[in-house]
mmCIF file of C-alpha atoms in Angstrom:
data_model
loop_
_atom_site.group_PDB
_atom_site.id
_atom_site.type_symbol
_atom_site.label_atom_id
_atom_site.label_comp_id
_atom_site.label_asym_id
_atom_site.label_seq_id
_atom_site.Cartn_x
_atom_site.Cartn_y
_atom_site.Cartn_z
ATOM 1 C CA MET J 58 36.867 -1.788 20.126
ATOM 2 C CA HIS J 59 38.750 0.467 17.748
ATOM 3 C CA ALA J 60 38.166 4.205 17.882
ATOM 4 C CA ILE J 61 36.004 5.704 15.170
ATOM 5 C CA PRO J 62 38.238 7.685 12.796
ATOM 6 C CA GLU J 63 37.672 11.397 12.206
ATOM 7 C CA ARG J 64 37.709 11.133 8.417
ATOM 8 C CA VAL J 65 37.498 8.320 5.889
ATOM 9 C CA THR J 66 36.937 7.966 2.185
ATOM 10 C CA VAL J 67 33.764 5.892 2.619
ATOM 11 C CA ALA J 68 31.309 5.648 5.510
ATOM 12 C CA VAL J 69 28.871 2.737 5.519
ATOM 13 C CA ILE J 70 25.820 3.141 7.756
ATOM 14 C CA GLY J 71 24.237 -0.202 8.568
ATOM 15 C CA ALA J 72 25.725 -3.688 8.867
ATOM 16 C CA GLY J 73 22.920 -5.858 7.572
ATOM 17 C CA GLN J 74 23.176 -7.824 4.339
ATOM 18 C CA ALA J 75 23.440 -4.736 2.126
ATOM 19 C CA GLY J 76 26.075 -2.977 4.223
ATOM 20 C CA LEU J 77 28.184 -6.099 4.668
ATOM 21 C CA SER J 78 28.020 -6.800 0.929
ATOM 22 C CA VAL J 79 29.360 -3.330 0.123
ATOM 23 C CA ALA J 80 32.093 -3.688 2.748
ATOM 24 C CA PHE J 81 33.154 -7.054 1.330
ATOM 25 C CA TYR J 82 33.750 -5.554 -2.114
ATOM 26 C CA LEU J 83 35.517 -2.527 -0.664
ATOM 27 C CA ARG J 84 37.902 -4.978 0.981
ATOM 28 C CA ARG J 85 38.300 -6.733 -2.369
ATOM 29 C CA PHE J 86 39.520 -3.403 -3.714
ATOM 30 C CA GLU J 87 42.075 -3.432 -0.883
ATOM 31 C CA LEU J 88 40.434 -0.707 1.190
ATOM 32 C CA VAL J 89 41.083 -1.134 4.904
ATOM 33 C CA ALA J 90 38.456 -0.788 7.624
ATOM 34 C CA ASP J 91 38.974 2.253 9.888
ATOM 35 C CA ASP J 92 41.640 3.607 7.518
ATOM 36 C CA ASP J 93 39.817 3.913 4.202
ATOM 37 C CA PHE J 94 36.245 3.117 5.227
ATOM 38 C CA VAL J 95 34.253 2.835 8.424
ATOM 39 C CA MET J 96 31.139 0.834 9.297
ATOM 40 C CA LEU J 97 28.572 2.160 11.777
ATOM 41 C CA ASP J 98 25.693 0.035 13.021
ATOM 42 C CA ARG J 99 22.957 0.910 15.503
ATOM 43 C CA ALA J 100 22.190 -2.656 16.567
ATOM 44 C CA PRO J 101 23.828 -4.141 19.661
ATOM 45 C CA GLY J 102 25.326 -7.061 17.735
ATOM 46 C CA PRO J 103 25.727 -8.673 14.302
ATOM 47 C CA GLY J 104 22.744 -9.958 12.362
ATOM 48 C CA GLY J 105 21.089 -6.916 10.833
ATOM 49 C CA ALA J 106 17.323 -6.834 11.274
ATOM 50 C CA TRP J 107 17.247 -10.603 11.809
ATOM 51 C CA GLN J 108 18.578 -10.267 15.353
ATOM 52 C CA HIS J 109 15.354 -8.462 16.309
ATOM 53 C CA ARG J 110 12.948 -11.082 14.962
ATOM 54 C CA TRP J 111 10.962 -13.429 17.160
ATOM 55 C CA SER J 112 12.620 -16.598 18.395
ATOM 56 C CA SER J 113 10.140 -19.036 16.856
ATOM 57 C CA LEU J 114 10.979 -17.875 13.315
ATOM 58 C CA ARG J 115 13.071 -20.406 11.413
ATOM 59 C CA LEU J 116 15.002 -19.966 8.177
ATOM 60 C CA GLY J 117 12.644 -22.235 6.259
ATOM 61 C CA THR J 118 9.510 -20.271 7.202
ATOM 62 C CA ALA J 119 10.396 -16.871 5.689
ATOM 63 C CA HIS J 120 11.769 -15.418 2.500
ATOM 64 C CA LYS J 121 15.071 -16.910 1.468
ATOM 65 C CA VAL J 122 18.108 -15.468 3.233
ATOM 66 C CA ASN J 123 20.782 -15.060 0.587
ATOM 67 C CA ASP J 124 24.382 -15.855 1.375
ATOM 68 C CA LEU J 125 26.738 -12.918 1.671
ATOM 69 C CA PRO J 126 29.439 -12.681 -0.993
ATOM 70 C CA GLY J 127 32.493 -14.465 0.321
ATOM 71 C CA MET J 128 30.574 -16.760 2.680
ATOM 72 C CA ALA J 129 31.323 -19.752 0.466
ATOM 73 C CA ASP J 130 35.055 -19.160 0.994
ATOM 74 C CA MET J 131 34.386 -19.481 4.720
ATOM 75 C CA GLY J 132 32.537 -22.767 4.270
ATOM 76 C CA LEU J 133 29.215 -21.211 5.303
ATOM 77 C CA SER J 134 25.827 -21.154 3.594
ATOM 78 C CA PHE J 135 22.292 -20.517 4.777
ATOM 79 C CA GLU J 136 21.222 -23.356 2.464
ATOM 80 C CA THR J 137 22.852 -25.857 4.839
ATOM 81 C CA ALA J 138 22.246 -23.974 8.100
ATOM 82 C CA ASP J 139 20.503 -25.648 11.029
ATOM 83 C CA ARG J 140 16.783 -25.022 10.551
ATOM 84 C CA ALA J 141 16.006 -26.228 14.042
ATOM 85 C CA LEU J 142 17.599 -23.098 15.507
ATOM 86 C CA PRO J 143 15.942 -19.669 15.609
ATOM 87 C CA ALA J 144 16.747 -17.760 12.419
ATOM 88 C CA LYS J 145 17.913 -14.796 14.481
ATOM 89 C CA GLU J 146 20.613 -16.930 16.103
ATOM 90 C CA VAL J 147 21.840 -18.447 12.845
ATOM 91 C CA VAL J 148 22.020 -15.137 10.966
ATOM 92 C CA SER J 149 23.664 -13.330 13.875
ATOM 93 C CA ASP J 150 26.265 -16.090 14.184
ATOM 94 C CA TYR J 151 27.073 -16.160 10.458
ATOM 95 C CA TYR J 152 27.191 -12.376 10.125
ATOM 96 C CA GLY J 153 29.426 -12.084 13.170
ATOM 97 C CA ARG J 154 31.847 -14.646 11.773
ATOM 98 C CA PHE J 155 31.769 -12.842 8.419
ATOM 99 C CA GLU J 156 32.652 -9.500 10.035
ATOM 100 C CA GLU J 157 35.552 -11.064 11.887
ATOM 101 C CA HIS J 158 36.860 -13.064 8.929
ATOM 102 C CA TYR J 159 37.011 -10.029 6.649
ATOM 103 C CA ASP J 160 38.163 -7.655 9.423
ATOM 104 C CA LEU J 161 35.327 -5.165 8.924
ATOM 105 C CA ARG J 162 35.628 -3.642 12.422
ATOM 106 C CA VAL J 163 31.952 -2.688 12.696
ATOM 107 C CA HIS J 164 31.363 0.024 15.305
ATOM 108 C CA ARG J 165 28.228 -0.576 17.352
ATOM 109 C CA PRO J 166 25.908 0.432 18.809
ATOM 110 C CA ILE J 167 26.246 3.729 16.965
ATOM 111 C CA ASP J 168 23.117 5.699 16.081
ATOM 112 C CA VAL J 169 23.614 8.113 13.198
ATOM 113 C CA ARG J 170 21.529 11.186 13.979
ATOM 114 C CA ARG J 171 22.010 13.178 10.808
ATOM 115 C CA VAL J 172 24.188 13.692 7.754
ATOM 116 C CA THR J 173 24.951 17.198 6.501
ATOM 117 C CA ASN J 174 27.112 18.889 3.902
ATOM 118 C CA ASP J 175 30.593 19.980 4.953
ATOM 119 C CA GLY J 176 32.194 21.414 1.843
ATOM 120 C CA VAL J 177 33.211 18.578 -0.438
ATOM 121 C CA ASP J 178 32.730 16.109 2.434
ATOM 122 C CA LEU J 179 29.723 14.790 4.272
ATOM 123 C CA ARG J 180 29.544 15.286 8.046
ATOM 124 C CA ILE J 181 28.071 12.324 9.912
ATOM 125 C CA GLU J 182 26.848 13.083 13.429
ATOM 126 C CA TYR J 183 26.224 10.128 15.701
ATOM 127 C CA ASP J 184 25.416 8.995 19.230
ATOM 128 C CA ASP J 185 27.500 6.297 20.872
ATOM 129 C CA LEU J 186 24.950 4.029 22.555
ATOM 130 C CA SER J 187 27.554 1.826 24.248
ATOM 131 C CA PRO J 188 26.957 1.297 27.972
ATOM 132 C CA GLN J 189 28.806 3.986 29.850
ATOM 133 C CA PRO J 190 30.922 3.205 32.946
ATOM 134 C CA VAL J 191 29.162 3.889 36.195
ATOM 135 C CA GLU J 192 30.522 6.491 38.556
ATOM 136 C CA GLU J 193 32.784 5.201 41.281
ATOM 137 C CA GLN J 194 32.586 6.463 44.831
ATOM 138 C CA LYS J 195 34.952 5.608 47.656
ATOM 139 C CA THR J 196 33.332 5.306 51.050
ATOM 140 C CA ARG J 197 34.203 3.916 54.491
ATOM 141 C CA GLY J 198 32.625 0.672 55.556
ATOM 142 C CA PHE J 199 32.416 -1.014 58.941
ATOM 143 C CA PHE J 200 35.595 -1.060 61.030
ATOM 144 C CA GLY J 201 36.968 1.832 58.982
ATOM 145 C CA ARG J 202 37.764 -0.320 55.941
ATOM 146 C CA ARG J 203 37.649 1.424 52.588
ATOM 147 C CA ARG J 204 35.149 0.014 50.172
ATOM 148 C CA ARG J 205 33.976 0.963 46.721
ATOM 149 C CA THR J 206 30.415 1.495 45.671
ATOM 150 C CA PHE J 207 29.091 2.306 42.233
ATOM 151 C CA ARG J 208 26.108 4.302 41.145
ATOM 152 C CA GLU J 209 24.626 5.449 37.876
ATOM 153 C CA PRO J 210 25.056 9.135 37.047
ATOM 154 C CA GLU J 211 21.949 11.126 37.824
ATOM 155 C CA ALA J 212 21.577 12.362 34.252
ATOM 156 C CA PRO J 213 23.700 10.209 31.950
ATOM 157 C CA GLU J 214 24.562 11.858 28.684
ATOM 158 C CA VAL J 215 24.981 9.867 25.506
ATOM 159 C CA PRO J 216 28.416 10.578 24.031
ATOM 160 C CA ARG J 217 28.182 12.258 20.661
ATOM 161 C CA GLY J 218 30.688 12.324 17.864
ATOM 162 C CA GLU J 219 31.092 13.122 14.228
ATOM 163 C CA LEU J 220 33.185 12.043 11.304
ATOM 164 C CA ARG J 221 33.640 13.194 7.746
ATOM 165 C CA ALA J 222 33.541 11.086 4.622
ATOM 166 C CA GLN J 223 33.994 11.668 0.932
ATOM 167 C CA PHE J 224 31.298 9.114 0.108
ATOM 168 C CA LEU J 225 28.375 7.700 2.067
ATOM 169 C CA VAL J 226 26.742 4.305 1.655
ATOM 170 C CA ASN J 227 23.395 4.229 3.433
ATOM 171 C CA ALA J 228 22.390 0.649 4.220
ATOM 172 C CA THR J 229 19.961 1.215 7.095
ATOM 173 C CA GLY J 230 17.183 -0.936 5.675
ATOM 174 C CA THR J 231 13.631 -0.616 6.987
ATOM 175 C CA TRP J 232 13.359 -2.356 10.375
ATOM 176 C CA GLY J 233 13.681 0.913 12.278
ATOM 177 C CA SER J 234 10.770 2.480 10.405
ATOM 178 C CA PRO J 235 7.639 0.335 10.918
ATOM 179 C CA PHE J 236 4.482 1.341 9.063
ATOM 180 C CA VAL J 237 1.017 1.215 10.613
ATOM 181 C CA PRO J 238 -1.862 2.638 8.527
ATOM 182 C CA TYR J 239 -4.500 4.776 10.207
ATOM 183 C CA TYR J 240 -8.049 3.526 10.644
ATOM 184 C CA PRO J 241 -10.888 5.356 12.413
ATOM 185 C CA GLY J 242 -11.169 4.452 16.086
ATOM 186 C CA MET J 243 -7.550 3.349 16.600
ATOM 187 C CA GLY J 244 -7.275 5.585 19.647
ATOM 188 C CA ASP J 245 -10.437 4.120 21.176
ATOM 189 C CA PHE J 246 -9.167 0.556 21.093
ATOM 190 C CA ARG J 247 -8.689 -0.841 24.606
ATOM 191 C CA GLY J 248 -6.574 -3.775 23.493
ATOM 192 C CA ARG J 249 -2.990 -3.954 22.236
ATOM 193 C CA HIS J 250 -1.670 -2.608 18.963
ATOM 194 C CA VAL J 251 1.342 -4.745 18.008
ATOM 195 C CA HIS J 252 3.487 -4.253 14.922
ATOM 196 C CA THR J 253 5.627 -7.014 13.397
ATOM 197 C CA SER J 254 8.678 -5.329 14.906
ATOM 198 C CA ASP J 255 7.138 -5.668 18.399
ATOM 199 C CA PHE J 256 6.147 -9.337 18.147
ATOM 200 C CA VAL J 257 8.075 -11.502 20.618
ATOM 201 C CA ASP J 258 6.180 -14.707 21.400
ATOM 202 C CA ALA J 259 2.842 -16.256 20.501
ATOM 203 C CA GLU J 260 2.299 -17.042 24.193
ATOM 204 C CA ASP J 261 1.769 -13.325 24.779
ATOM 205 C CA PHE J 262 -1.610 -13.783 23.064
ATOM 206 C CA ARG J 263 -2.782 -16.964 24.738
ATOM 207 C CA ASP J 264 -6.576 -17.078 25.167
ATOM 208 C CA ARG J 265 -6.903 -13.682 23.473
ATOM 209 C CA HIS J 266 -8.942 -12.729 20.438
ATOM 210 C CA VAL J 267 -6.482 -11.543 17.823
ATOM 211 C CA VAL J 268 -6.895 -9.759 14.500
ATOM 212 C CA VAL J 269 -3.930 -10.071 12.135
ATOM 213 C CA VAL J 270 -3.615 -7.382 9.451
ATOM 214 C CA GLY J 271 -1.529 -7.892 6.317
ATOM 215 C CA GLY J 272 -1.187 -10.070 3.229
ATOM 216 C CA GLY J 273 2.466 -11.114 3.404
ATOM 217 C CA THR J 274 4.542 -13.886 4.901
ATOM 218 C CA SER J 275 4.731 -12.269 8.340
ATOM 219 C CA ALA J 276 0.943 -12.148 8.673
ATOM 220 C CA ILE J 277 0.664 -15.743 7.496
ATOM 221 C CA GLY J 278 3.330 -16.813 9.966
ATOM 222 C CA PHE J 279 1.487 -15.125 12.823
ATOM 223 C CA MET J 280 -1.739 -16.888 11.893
ATOM 224 C CA LEU J 281 -0.026 -20.268 11.910
ATOM 225 C CA GLU J 282 1.752 -19.621 15.215
ATOM 226 C CA LEU J 283 -1.375 -18.329 16.960
ATOM 227 C CA GLU J 284 -3.757 -21.015 15.721
ATOM 228 C CA ASP J 285 -3.518 -23.187 18.838
ATOM 229 C CA VAL J 286 -2.835 -20.311 21.220
ATOM 230 C CA ALA J 287 -5.402 -17.565 20.642
ATOM 231 C CA ALA J 288 -9.027 -17.851 21.692
ATOM 232 C CA GLY J 289 -10.077 -16.445 18.330
ATOM 233 C CA LEU J 290 -8.264 -15.475 15.134
ATOM 234 C CA THR J 291 -9.295 -13.144 12.317
ATOM 235 C CA TRP J 292 -7.137 -12.444 9.290
ATOM 236 C CA VAL J 293 -7.710 -9.355 7.155
ATOM 237 C CA SER J 294 -5.854 -8.101 4.107
ATOM 238 C CA ARG J 295 -6.152 -4.901 2.084
ATOM 239 C CA ARG J 296 -5.856 -6.844 -1.163
ATOM 240 C CA PRO J 297 -6.606 -10.491 -2.030
ATOM 241 C CA VAL J 298 -3.651 -12.774 -1.366
ATOM 242 C CA ASP J 299 -2.022 -14.031 -4.566
ATOM 243 C CA TRP J 300 -1.181 -17.646 -3.778
ATOM 244 C CA LEU J 301 1.539 -19.297 -5.870
ATOM 245 C CA ASP J 302 1.510 -23.031 -6.591
ATOM 246 C CA ARG J 303 5.157 -23.551 -5.671
ATOM 247 C CA GLN J 304 7.040 -24.357 -2.498
ATOM 248 C CA VAL J 305 9.571 -21.509 -2.461
ATOM 249 C CA LEU J 306 9.486 -17.950 -3.736
ATOM 250 C CA ASP J 307 12.531 -17.180 -5.881
ATOM 251 C CA LEU J 308 12.680 -13.411 -5.592
ATOM 252 C CA GLU J 309 15.674 -13.280 -7.924
ATOM 253 C CA GLY J 310 13.386 -14.469 -10.676
ATOM 254 C CA ALA J 311 10.478 -12.194 -9.765
ATOM 255 C CA SER J 312 11.261 -9.807 -12.617
ATOM 256 C CA ALA J 313 7.979 -7.916 -12.426
ATOM 257 C CA ALA J 314 8.510 -7.027 -8.753
ATOM 258 C CA VAL J 315 12.109 -5.996 -9.386
ATOM 259 C CA ALA J 316 11.077 -3.849 -12.338
ATOM 260 C CA ALA J 317 8.354 -2.129 -10.306
ATOM 261 C CA GLN J 318 10.796 -1.347 -7.506
ATOM 262 C CA ASP J 319 13.396 -0.061 -9.954
ATOM 263 C CA GLU J 320 10.914 2.145 -11.770
ATOM 264 C CA ALA J 321 9.662 3.683 -8.518
ATOM 265 C CA ALA J 322 13.203 4.259 -7.212
ATOM 266 C CA ARG J 323 14.335 5.964 -10.418
ATOM 267 C CA ALA J 324 11.256 8.197 -10.390
ATOM 268 C CA GLY J 325 11.646 9.074 -6.720
ATOM 269 C CA ARG J 326 8.260 7.599 -5.804
ATOM 270 C CA ALA J 327 7.373 5.681 -2.662
ATOM 271 C CA LEU J 328 8.386 2.054 -3.106
ATOM 272 C CA PRO J 329 5.642 -0.509 -3.778
ATOM 273 C CA SER J 330 5.181 -3.602 -1.658
ATOM 274 C CA ILE J 331 7.324 -6.551 -2.735
ATOM 275 C CA VAL J 332 4.673 -9.148 -1.918
ATOM 276 C CA SER J 333 2.104 -7.316 -4.069
ATOM 277 C CA GLY J 334 4.282 -8.056 -7.086
ATOM 278 C CA THR J 335 5.451 -11.555 -6.252
ATOM 279 C CA GLY J 336 2.635 -13.393 -4.505
ATOM 280 C CA VAL J 337 3.005 -15.940 -1.707
ATOM 281 C CA PRO J 338 4.191 -19.513 -2.349
ATOM 282 C CA LYS J 339 2.105 -22.332 -0.919
ATOM 283 C CA ASN J 340 4.494 -24.583 0.940
ATOM 284 C CA ARG J 341 3.071 -27.666 2.626
ATOM 285 C CA ARG J 342 2.389 -25.888 5.914
ATOM 286 C CA ILE J 343 0.582 -23.004 4.250
ATOM 287 C CA ALA J 344 -1.388 -25.296 1.926
ATOM 288 C CA ALA J 345 -2.612 -27.266 4.942
ATOM 289 C CA GLY J 346 -3.633 -24.014 6.661
ATOM 290 C CA ILE J 347 -5.665 -22.988 3.626
ATOM 291 C CA GLU J 348 -7.296 -26.400 3.411
ATOM 292 C CA ARG J 349 -8.484 -26.361 7.020
ATOM 293 C CA GLY J 350 -9.887 -22.831 6.634
ATOM 294 C CA LEU J 351 -7.358 -20.972 8.773
ATOM 295 C CA LEU J 352 -5.641 -18.969 6.039
ATOM 296 C CA VAL J 353 -8.669 -17.315 4.512
ATOM 297 C CA ALA J 354 -8.351 -13.543 4.617
ATOM 298 C CA ARG J 355 -11.325 -11.249 4.987
ATOM 299 C CA PRO J 356 -11.361 -7.810 3.337
ATOM 300 C CA MET J 357 -9.956 -4.941 5.371
ATOM 301 C CA PHE J 358 -12.240 -3.698 8.160
ATOM 302 C CA ASP J 359 -13.507 -0.113 8.082
ATOM 303 C CA ARG J 360 -13.140 1.019 11.670
ATOM 304 C CA ILE J 361 -11.987 -0.019 15.129
ATOM 305 C CA GLU J 362 -14.021 0.077 18.309
ATOM 306 C CA ALA J 363 -13.024 -0.479 21.922
ATOM 307 C CA ASP J 364 -13.008 -4.279 21.725
ATOM 308 C CA ARG J 365 -13.512 -5.158 18.088
ATOM 309 C CA VAL J 366 -13.021 -4.324 14.422
ATOM 310 C CA VAL J 367 -16.071 -3.488 12.324
ATOM 311 C CA TRP J 368 -16.943 -3.669 8.639
ATOM 312 C CA ASN J 369 -19.364 -1.316 6.889
ATOM 313 C CA ASP J 370 -21.918 -4.078 6.485
ATOM 314 C CA GLY J 371 -22.257 -4.194 10.273
ATOM 315 C CA THR J 372 -20.322 -7.395 10.856
ATOM 316 C CA SER J 373 -17.537 -7.339 13.415
ATOM 317 C CA ALA J 374 -14.837 -9.460 14.987
ATOM 318 C CA ARG J 375 -13.829 -9.337 18.621
ATOM 319 C CA ALA J 376 -10.284 -8.132 19.266
ATOM 320 C CA ASP J 377 -8.104 -8.083 22.353
ATOM 321 C CA ALA J 378 -5.081 -7.382 20.164
ATOM 322 C CA ILE J 379 -4.444 -6.239 16.610
ATOM 323 C CA ILE J 380 -1.193 -7.369 15.014
ATOM 324 C CA TRP J 381 -0.186 -5.004 12.245
ATOM 325 C CA ALA J 382 1.915 -7.023 9.802
ATOM 326 C CA THR J 383 1.824 -4.020 7.499
ATOM 327 C CA GLY J 384 5.480 -3.692 6.638
ATOM 328 C CA PHE J 385 8.115 -1.028 6.889
ATOM 329 C CA ARG J 386 9.362 2.048 5.101
ATOM 330 C CA PRO J 387 12.991 2.896 4.243
ATOM 331 C CA GLU J 388 14.741 4.450 7.232
ATOM 332 C CA LEU J 389 16.130 7.693 5.821
ATOM 333 C CA ARG J 390 15.356 10.336 8.453
ATOM 334 C CA HIS J 391 19.028 10.983 9.146
ATOM 335 C CA LEU J 392 19.512 11.961 5.491
ATOM 336 C CA ALA J 393 16.836 14.682 5.618
ATOM 337 C CA PRO J 394 19.371 17.583 5.746
ATOM 338 C CA LEU J 395 20.686 16.500 2.335
ATOM 339 C CA LYS J 396 17.235 17.099 0.796
ATOM 340 C CA LEU J 397 17.252 13.920 -1.274
ATOM 341 C CA ARG J 398 13.536 13.177 -0.994
ATOM 342 C CA GLU J 399 11.378 13.969 -4.010
ATOM 343 C CA LYS J 400 7.879 15.449 -3.988
ATOM 344 C CA ALA J 401 6.607 12.044 -5.082
ATOM 345 C CA GLY J 402 7.591 10.679 -1.682
ATOM 346 C CA GLY J 403 10.728 8.688 -2.401
ATOM 347 C CA VAL J 404 14.401 9.146 -3.173
ATOM 348 C CA ALA J 405 15.533 9.105 -6.791
ATOM 349 C CA VAL J 406 18.017 6.228 -7.037
ATOM 350 C CA GLY J 407 19.531 4.510 -10.053
ATOM 351 C CA GLN J 408 22.085 1.691 -9.920
ATOM 352 C CA GLY J 409 22.312 2.243 -6.179
ATOM 353 C CA ALA J 410 23.356 5.910 -6.474
ATOM 354 C CA SER J 411 21.410 9.027 -5.513
ATOM 355 C CA TRP J 412 20.559 11.061 -8.579
ATOM 356 C CA ASN J 413 20.613 14.255 -6.516
ATOM 357 C CA ASP J 414 23.956 13.789 -4.774
ATOM 358 C CA PRO J 415 26.700 11.662 -6.415
ATOM 359 C CA ARG J 416 28.419 11.251 -3.044
ATOM 360 C CA VAL J 417 25.511 9.273 -1.622
ATOM 361 C CA PHE J 418 24.679 5.629 -2.363
ATOM 362 C CA LEU J 419 21.708 3.678 -1.064
ATOM 363 C CA ALA J 420 22.383 -0.036 -0.676
ATOM 364 C CA GLY J 421 19.403 -2.294 -0.162
ATOM 365 C CA TYR J 422 16.979 0.337 -1.462
ATOM 366 C CA GLY J 423 14.324 -0.435 -4.070
ATOM 367 C CA PRO J 424 15.420 -3.193 -6.460
ATOM 368 C CA GLN J 425 18.545 -3.729 -4.354
ATOM 369 C CA ALA J 426 16.526 -4.706 -1.277
ATOM 370 C CA SER J 427 18.246 -7.467 0.684
ATOM 371 C CA THR J 428 15.869 -10.169 -0.518
ATOM 372 C CA ILE J 429 16.317 -9.412 -4.209
ATOM 373 C CA GLY J 430 19.877 -8.477 -4.847
ATOM 374 C CA ALA J 431 21.864 -6.763 -2.101
ATOM 375 C CA ASN J 432 24.915 -8.798 -3.078
ATOM 376 C CA ARG J 433 24.915 -7.494 -6.635
ATOM 377 C CA ALA J 434 24.259 -3.991 -5.309
ATOM 378 C CA GLY J 435 27.313 -4.251 -3.055
ATOM 379 C CA ARG J 436 29.599 -4.988 -5.965
ATOM 380 C CA MET J 437 28.001 -2.326 -8.162
ATOM 381 C CA ILE J 438 28.254 0.390 -5.514
ATOM 382 C CA ALA J 439 31.841 -0.484 -4.595
ATOM 383 C CA ARG J 440 32.877 -0.285 -8.244
ATOM 384 C CA GLN J 441 31.269 3.128 -8.670
ATOM 385 C CA ILE J 442 32.993 4.464 -5.574
ATOM 386 C CA MET J 443 36.381 3.154 -6.688
ATOM 387 C CA ALA J 444 35.911 4.795 -10.074
ATOM 388 C CA MET J 445 35.515 8.192 -8.382
ATOM 389 C CA ILE J 446 38.291 7.960 -5.818
#
């Protein structure tokens, strides 16, 4: 592992699709990793948020995973990837090979704590989450022979560091900021609250009564996976599900959703849900689930009790677990010292650049989210940075 430099022209935080896309175009402009730019990623390995997803998820059962720019030159494409393997394994493998091929030298696991002003530069403070070497002790064993034993330090400290950069590309995505709405009685529930980010295996819910909350592809996937596992299943959604009579959702062509995201980002408002503007395509598996009565969502419940969810009309559904497939919010806490957030709740961003600080770019934010154009955003951001260097 190469040492993190003390100062670079560009710092990229996050090595998911958006961050890797930016880095690819920086390399195209002949910038060199660890000399001209540096990549910091909190995850333990390549793969972005996909490495954290549940093992049963396959590439064909979720939104399309777009190829990274330059993957075709490597002879790789998610279109021809093995759909029998877990999506997390395929994406992690491809992203890892991409990082190596283009010599991006991603530093991980590095957790960026905060970004502050430092004159004309930005100061990036981070924790190095790499496993630290255990303390060595030399002791005497039987027959007077010297032996070595190892023990963990009593109070291990996470090494901290900082670097300075002229420009910052924030590509942290949303996985680290799960959203769970509040409903009365949540604290009284005796069962499990599980967010999408916590879901590991359907077997964890065998013979349990499960309520799935959400109107997107994750909620639908959970319903399908739990159908033959759970003792009882209830699906609820805040808004009616907009089913589309097509097999695959082409988010690149979902102009209304892109426009809504772009408008909110430019105005500094909280970003709207993507699925609310695109709908959900009915592939064969989903269509069959609708036909047999599994994928029929009830309106959102009004409160939660110890072992059930309850509607205002007095009806209820038993619950041993509630799975909150309620999405994520952009992970921007580390940027708080820069005061980029608007009163409307979001960050004002246009063409990938912060409108309040020209040194800061947000890749994969709003209309440049990874499912609807991170590749184009990477090229656009890299060009803007090069124009200012």
